[in-house]
């Protein structure tokens, strides 16, 4: 009995549920079937589609614009590099010109040092010579005397070795070696000629009166002092042991003491010549 009642109750509930569902479906169908509602739905769908199309179009145009007008192109890169190269070259050129002017000014200041000056002497052939005869040439100058037992020969050999090294280079300028005596009493042109020919045929010996020799020694700040004479009327002359490098303008450029080797002297001379050629565009 109870089972029959329960079955009837469930049948009624199921019937009511499906009737309600059917009723709701009909209501919805009516609402959708009305003209105004159909237009509203179409408008809503159309609105959503329109905005979707617009967004896709804008995104596509933005992507094309970025591809067409990128931040860096080959043309803009080449133009930038070209302008940068021109500016860099101009800067380097201006910097180089400034360095050359500064170097010229330093050389002019060095050339004004109170070392060297005009002189009037005679060479080992008896020909009058002055400082003007050596303008336009590099000169390596040494003061000594022909009766010097060892120091002068050693220094002259070193000087000639350095000069030969420099003159052997095709990229450098020729250097003229000069030997000026500080003992004019004994060092006549004939004596000096025999002496310099023992070292190098290009070595030029210069002498003069005692006054002339003293003046040129003083202009180069060369100390020299004659020692006492012995029974054979022989004597030693104490003197400064220095080589002087003079530029083609006759300006003092450098000096080399007894402690310098021929390699060091040749290297120093070559360095000065290279700087000189660079500054003067040679």
Coordinates of C-alpha atoms in Angstrom, one line a residue:
X1 CA 0.0 0.0 0.0
X2 CA 2.8 2.4 0.9
X3 CA 4.7 1.5 -2.2
X4 CA 1.8 2.3 -4.4
X5 CA 1.3 5.7 -2.8
X6 CA 5.0 6.5 -3.2
X7 CA 5.0 5.6 -6.9
X8 CA 2.0 7.9 -7.5
X9 CA 3.7 10.7 -5.7
X10 CA 6.9 10.4 -7.8
X11 CA 4.8 10.3 -11.0
X12 CA 3.0 13.5 -10.1
X13 CA 6.3 15.3 -9.3
X14 CA 7.9 14.2 -12.6
X15 CA 4.8 15.3 -14.6
X16 CA 4.9 18.7 -12.9
X17 CA 8.7 19.2 -13.6
X18 CA 8.3 18.4 -17.3
X19 CA 5.3 20.7 -17.7
X20 CA 7.3 23.6 -16.1
X21 CA 10.2 22.9 -18.4
X22 CA 8.0 22.9 -21.5
X23 CA 6.3 26.1 -20.4
X24 CA 9.6 27.9 -20.0
X25 CA 10.8 26.7 -23.4
X26 CA 7.6 28.1 -25.0
X27 CA 8.1 31.4 -23.3
X28 CA 11.7 31.7 -24.5
X29 CA 10.7 30.7 -28.0
X30 CA 8.0 33.4 -28.0
X31 CA 10.4 36.0 -26.9
X32 CA 12.9 35.0 -29.5
X33 CA 10.3 34.8 -32.2
X34 CA 9.1 38.4 -31.7
X35 CA 10.5 40.8 -34.3
X36 CA 11.8 43.4 -31.8
X37 CA 13.7 40.7 -29.8
X38 CA 15.2 39.2 -33.0
X39 CA 16.5 42.7 -34.1
X40 CA 18.0 43.3 -30.7
X41 CA 19.9 40.0 -30.7
X42 CA 21.1 40.6 -34.2
X43 CA 22.3 44.1 -33.1
X44 CA 24.1 42.6 -30.2
X45 CA 25.8 40.0 -32.3
X46 CA 26.6 42.6 -35.0
X47 CA 28.1 44.9 -32.4
X48 CA 30.3 42.2 -31.1
X49 CA 31.5 41.2 -34.6
X50 CA 32.2 44.8 -35.6
X51 CA 34.5 45.5 -32.6
X52 CA 36.2 42.2 -33.2
X53 CA 36.9 43.1 -36.8
X54 CA 38.1 46.6 -35.8
X55 CA 40.5 45.2 -33.2
X56 CA 41.9 42.7 -35.7
X57 CA 42.3 45.4 -38.4
X58 CA 44.1 47.8 -36.0
X59 CA 46.4 45.0 -34.8
X60 CA 47.3 44.1 -38.4
X61 CA 47.9 47.7 -39.4
X62 CA 50.1 48.3 -36.3
X63 CA 52.2 45.2 -37.1
X64 CA 52.7 46.3 -40.7
X65 CA 53.6 49.8 -39.6
X66 CA 56.2 48.4 -37.2
X67 CA 57.6 46.2 -39.9
X68 CA 57.7 49.1 -42.4
X69 CA 58.9 51.8 -40.0
X70 CA 61.2 49.8 -37.7
X71 CA 63.5 51.7 -35.4
X72 CA 66.6 50.6 -37.4
X73 CA 66.9 50.0 -41.1
X74 CA 70.0 49.2 -43.3
X75 CA 69.7 52.7 -44.8
X76 CA 69.5 54.5 -41.5
X77 CA 72.3 52.4 -40.1
X78 CA 74.6 53.1 -43.1
X79 CA 73.9 56.8 -42.9
X80 CA 74.6 56.8 -39.1
X81 CA 77.9 54.9 -39.6
X82 CA 78.9 57.2 -42.4
X83 CA 78.3 60.4 -40.4
X84 CA 80.0 58.8 -37.4
X85 CA 83.1 58.0 -39.5
X86 CA 83.3 61.5 -40.9
X87 CA 83.1 63.0 -37.4
X88 CA 85.6 60.6 -36.0
X89 CA 88.1 61.3 -38.8
X90 CA 87.7 65.0 -38.4
X91 CA 88.3 64.7 -34.6
X92 CA 91.4 62.6 -35.2
X93 CA 92.7 65.0 -37.8
X94 CA 92.2 68.0 -35.5
X95 CA 93.8 66.2 -32.6
X96 CA 96.8 65.2 -34.7
X97 CA 97.2 68.8 -35.9
X98 CA 97.1 70.0 -32.3
X99 CA 99.7 67.5 -31.2
X100 CA 102.0 68.5 -34.1
X101 CA 101.7 72.2 -33.2
X102 CA 102.5 71.4 -29.5
X103 CA 105.5 69.3 -30.6
X104 CA 106.7 72.1 -32.8
X105 CA 106.4 74.6 -29.9
X106 CA 108.4 72.2 -27.6
X107 CA 111.1 71.9 -30.3
X108 CA 111.3 75.6 -30.7
X109 CA 111.7 76.0 -27.0
X110 CA 114.4 73.3 -26.9
X111 CA 116.1 74.9 -29.9
X112 CA 116.4 78.2 -28.0
X113 CA 118.7 76.6 -25.4
X114 CA 121.9 78.5 -25.0
X115 CA 124.0 75.7 -26.6
X116 CA 125.7 76.3 -30.0
X117 CA 125.9 79.3 -32.1
X118 CA 127.8 80.9 -35.0
X119 CA 131.4 80.0 -35.6
X120 CA 134.2 80.6 -38.2
X121 CA 136.9 78.0 -38.6
X122 CA 138.8 76.1 -41.3
X123 CA 138.4 72.5 -42.3
X124 CA 141.2 69.9 -42.7
X125 CA 141.7 71.0 -46.3
X126 CA 142.2 74.6 -45.2
X127 CA 138.9 75.9 -46.5
X128 CA 137.0 78.4 -44.4
X129 CA 133.9 77.0 -42.8
X130 CA 131.1 78.4 -40.7
X131 CA 128.0 77.1 -39.0
X132 CA 126.0 78.3 -42.1
X133 CA 127.8 75.7 -44.2
X134 CA 126.0 73.0 -42.3
X135 CA 122.5 74.4 -42.3
X136 CA 120.1 72.0 -43.9
X137 CA 122.0 69.0 -42.5
X138 CA 122.0 67.0 -39.3
X139 CA 125.3 67.4 -37.5
X140 CA 126.9 65.3 -34.8
X141 CA 129.7 67.3 -33.2
X142 CA 132.5 66.2 -31.0
X143 CA 135.3 68.3 -29.3
X144 CA 138.7 66.7 -28.8
X145 CA 142.4 66.8 -29.8
X146 CA 144.6 64.6 -32.0
X147 CA 147.1 63.8 -29.3
X148 CA 144.5 62.4 -27.0
X149 CA 145.8 58.9 -26.0
X150 CA 142.6 56.9 -25.7
X151 CA 139.3 58.7 -24.8
X152 CA 139.0 60.7 -28.1
X153 CA 139.8 57.8 -30.3
X154 CA 137.2 55.6 -28.5
X155 CA 134.6 58.4 -28.7
X156 CA 135.2 59.1 -32.4
X157 CA 134.9 55.4 -33.2
X158 CA 131.6 55.3 -31.4
X159 CA 130.4 58.4 -33.1
X160 CA 131.3 57.1 -36.6
X161 CA 129.6 53.8 -35.8
X162 CA 126.4 55.6 -34.8
X163 CA 126.6 57.8 -37.9
X164 CA 127.0 54.9 -40.2
X165 CA 124.0 53.1 -38.7
X166 CA 121.8 56.2 -39.2
X167 CA 123.1 56.9 -42.7
X168 CA 122.5 53.3 -43.8
X169 CA 118.7 53.7 -43.3
X170 CA 116.9 55.0 -46.4
X171 CA 114.1 56.4 -44.2
X172 CA 116.3 58.7 -42.3
X173 CA 118.3 61.9 -43.1
X174 CA 122.0 61.9 -43.5
X175 CA 124.1 63.0 -40.5
X176 CA 127.4 64.8 -41.0
X177 CA 130.1 64.1 -38.3
X178 CA 132.3 67.0 -37.2
X179 CA 135.4 67.0 -35.1
X180 CA 136.5 70.3 -33.6
X181 CA 139.9 70.5 -32.0
X182 CA 140.4 72.2 -28.7
X183 CA 144.2 72.2 -29.2
X184 CA 144.7 74.6 -32.1
X185 CA 148.4 75.0 -31.2
X186 CA 149.3 71.5 -32.4
X187 CA 146.2 70.6 -34.5
X188 CA 146.9 72.3 -37.8
X189 CA 144.7 71.5 -40.9
X190 CA 147.3 69.0 -42.1
X191 CA 147.6 67.2 -38.8
X192 CA 143.8 67.0 -38.4
X193 CA 143.4 65.7 -42.0
X194 CA 145.7 62.7 -41.3
X195 CA 143.9 62.1 -38.0
X196 CA 140.2 62.1 -39.3
X197 CA 141.1 60.0 -42.3
X198 CA 142.1 57.2 -39.9
X199 CA 138.5 57.0 -38.7
X200 CA 136.2 57.8 -41.6
X201 CA 136.5 59.6 -44.9
X202 CA 133.3 61.5 -44.2
X203 CA 134.5 62.8 -40.9
X204 CA 135.3 66.6 -41.2
X205 CA 137.9 68.1 -38.9
X206 CA 137.8 71.8 -38.0
X207 CA 140.4 74.1 -36.4
X208 CA 141.2 77.7 -36.2
X209 CA 143.0 80.3 -34.1
X210 CA 143.0 80.0 -30.3
X211 CA 140.5 82.7 -30.1
X212 CA 138.2 81.1 -32.6
X213 CA 138.4 77.7 -30.9
X214 CA 137.7 79.2 -27.5
X215 CA 134.7 81.0 -28.8
X216 CA 133.1 78.0 -30.4
X217 CA 133.9 75.8 -27.3
X218 CA 132.3 78.4 -25.1
X219 CA 129.1 78.6 -27.2
X220 CA 128.8 74.8 -26.7
X221 CA 129.7 75.0 -23.0
X222 CA 132.6 72.8 -23.5
X223 CA 135.2 72.9 -20.7
X224 CA 138.8 72.5 -21.8
X225 CA 142.1 73.1 -20.0
X226 CA 145.6 72.5 -21.1
X227 CA 147.8 70.6 -18.7
X228 CA 151.5 71.1 -18.0
X229 CA 154.1 70.4 -20.7
X230 CA 156.7 67.6 -20.2
X231 CA 160.3 67.6 -21.4
X232 CA 159.2 66.7 -24.9
X233 CA 156.8 69.7 -25.0
X234 CA 153.9 67.3 -24.9
X235 CA 150.8 67.8 -22.8
X236 CA 147.3 66.6 -22.2
X237 CA 144.1 68.7 -22.6
X238 CA 141.3 68.0 -20.2
X239 CA 138.0 68.6 -21.8
X240 CA 134.2 67.8 -21.8
X241 CA 133.4 64.4 -23.4
X242 CA 130.1 65.0 -25.1
X243 CA 128.6 64.7 -28.6
X244 CA 126.2 67.3 -29.7
X245 CA 123.3 66.7 -32.1
X246 CA 122.3 69.8 -34.2
X247 CA 119.2 70.1 -36.4
X248 CA 119.2 71.3 -40.0
X249 CA 118.2 74.7 -38.7
X250 CA 121.4 74.7 -36.6
X251 CA 119.5 74.3 -33.3
X252 CA 120.8 72.1 -30.5
X253 CA 118.7 68.9 -30.2
X254 CA 120.4 66.5 -27.9
X255 CA 123.7 65.4 -26.4
X256 CA 125.3 62.0 -25.7
X257 CA 127.8 61.4 -23.0
X258 CA 130.6 58.9 -22.6
X259 CA 128.3 56.3 -21.1
X260 CA 126.2 56.0 -24.3
X261 CA 126.8 53.2 -26.7
X262 CA 126.8 53.6 -30.5
X263 CA 123.5 51.8 -30.6
X264 CA 121.9 54.1 -28.1
X265 CA 123.3 57.2 -29.9
X266 CA 122.0 55.9 -33.3
X267 CA 118.6 55.2 -31.8
X268 CA 118.4 58.7 -30.2
X269 CA 119.4 60.4 -33.5
X270 CA 116.9 58.3 -35.5
X271 CA 114.1 59.2 -33.1
X272 CA 114.9 63.0 -33.5
X273 CA 115.0 62.7 -37.3
X274 CA 111.7 60.9 -37.4
X275 CA 110.0 63.5 -35.3
X276 CA 111.5 66.2 -37.4
X277 CA 110.3 64.6 -40.6
X278 CA 106.8 64.2 -39.2
X279 CA 106.5 67.8 -37.9
X280 CA 107.8 69.1 -41.2
X281 CA 105.8 66.8 -43.5
X282 CA 108.9 65.2 -45.0

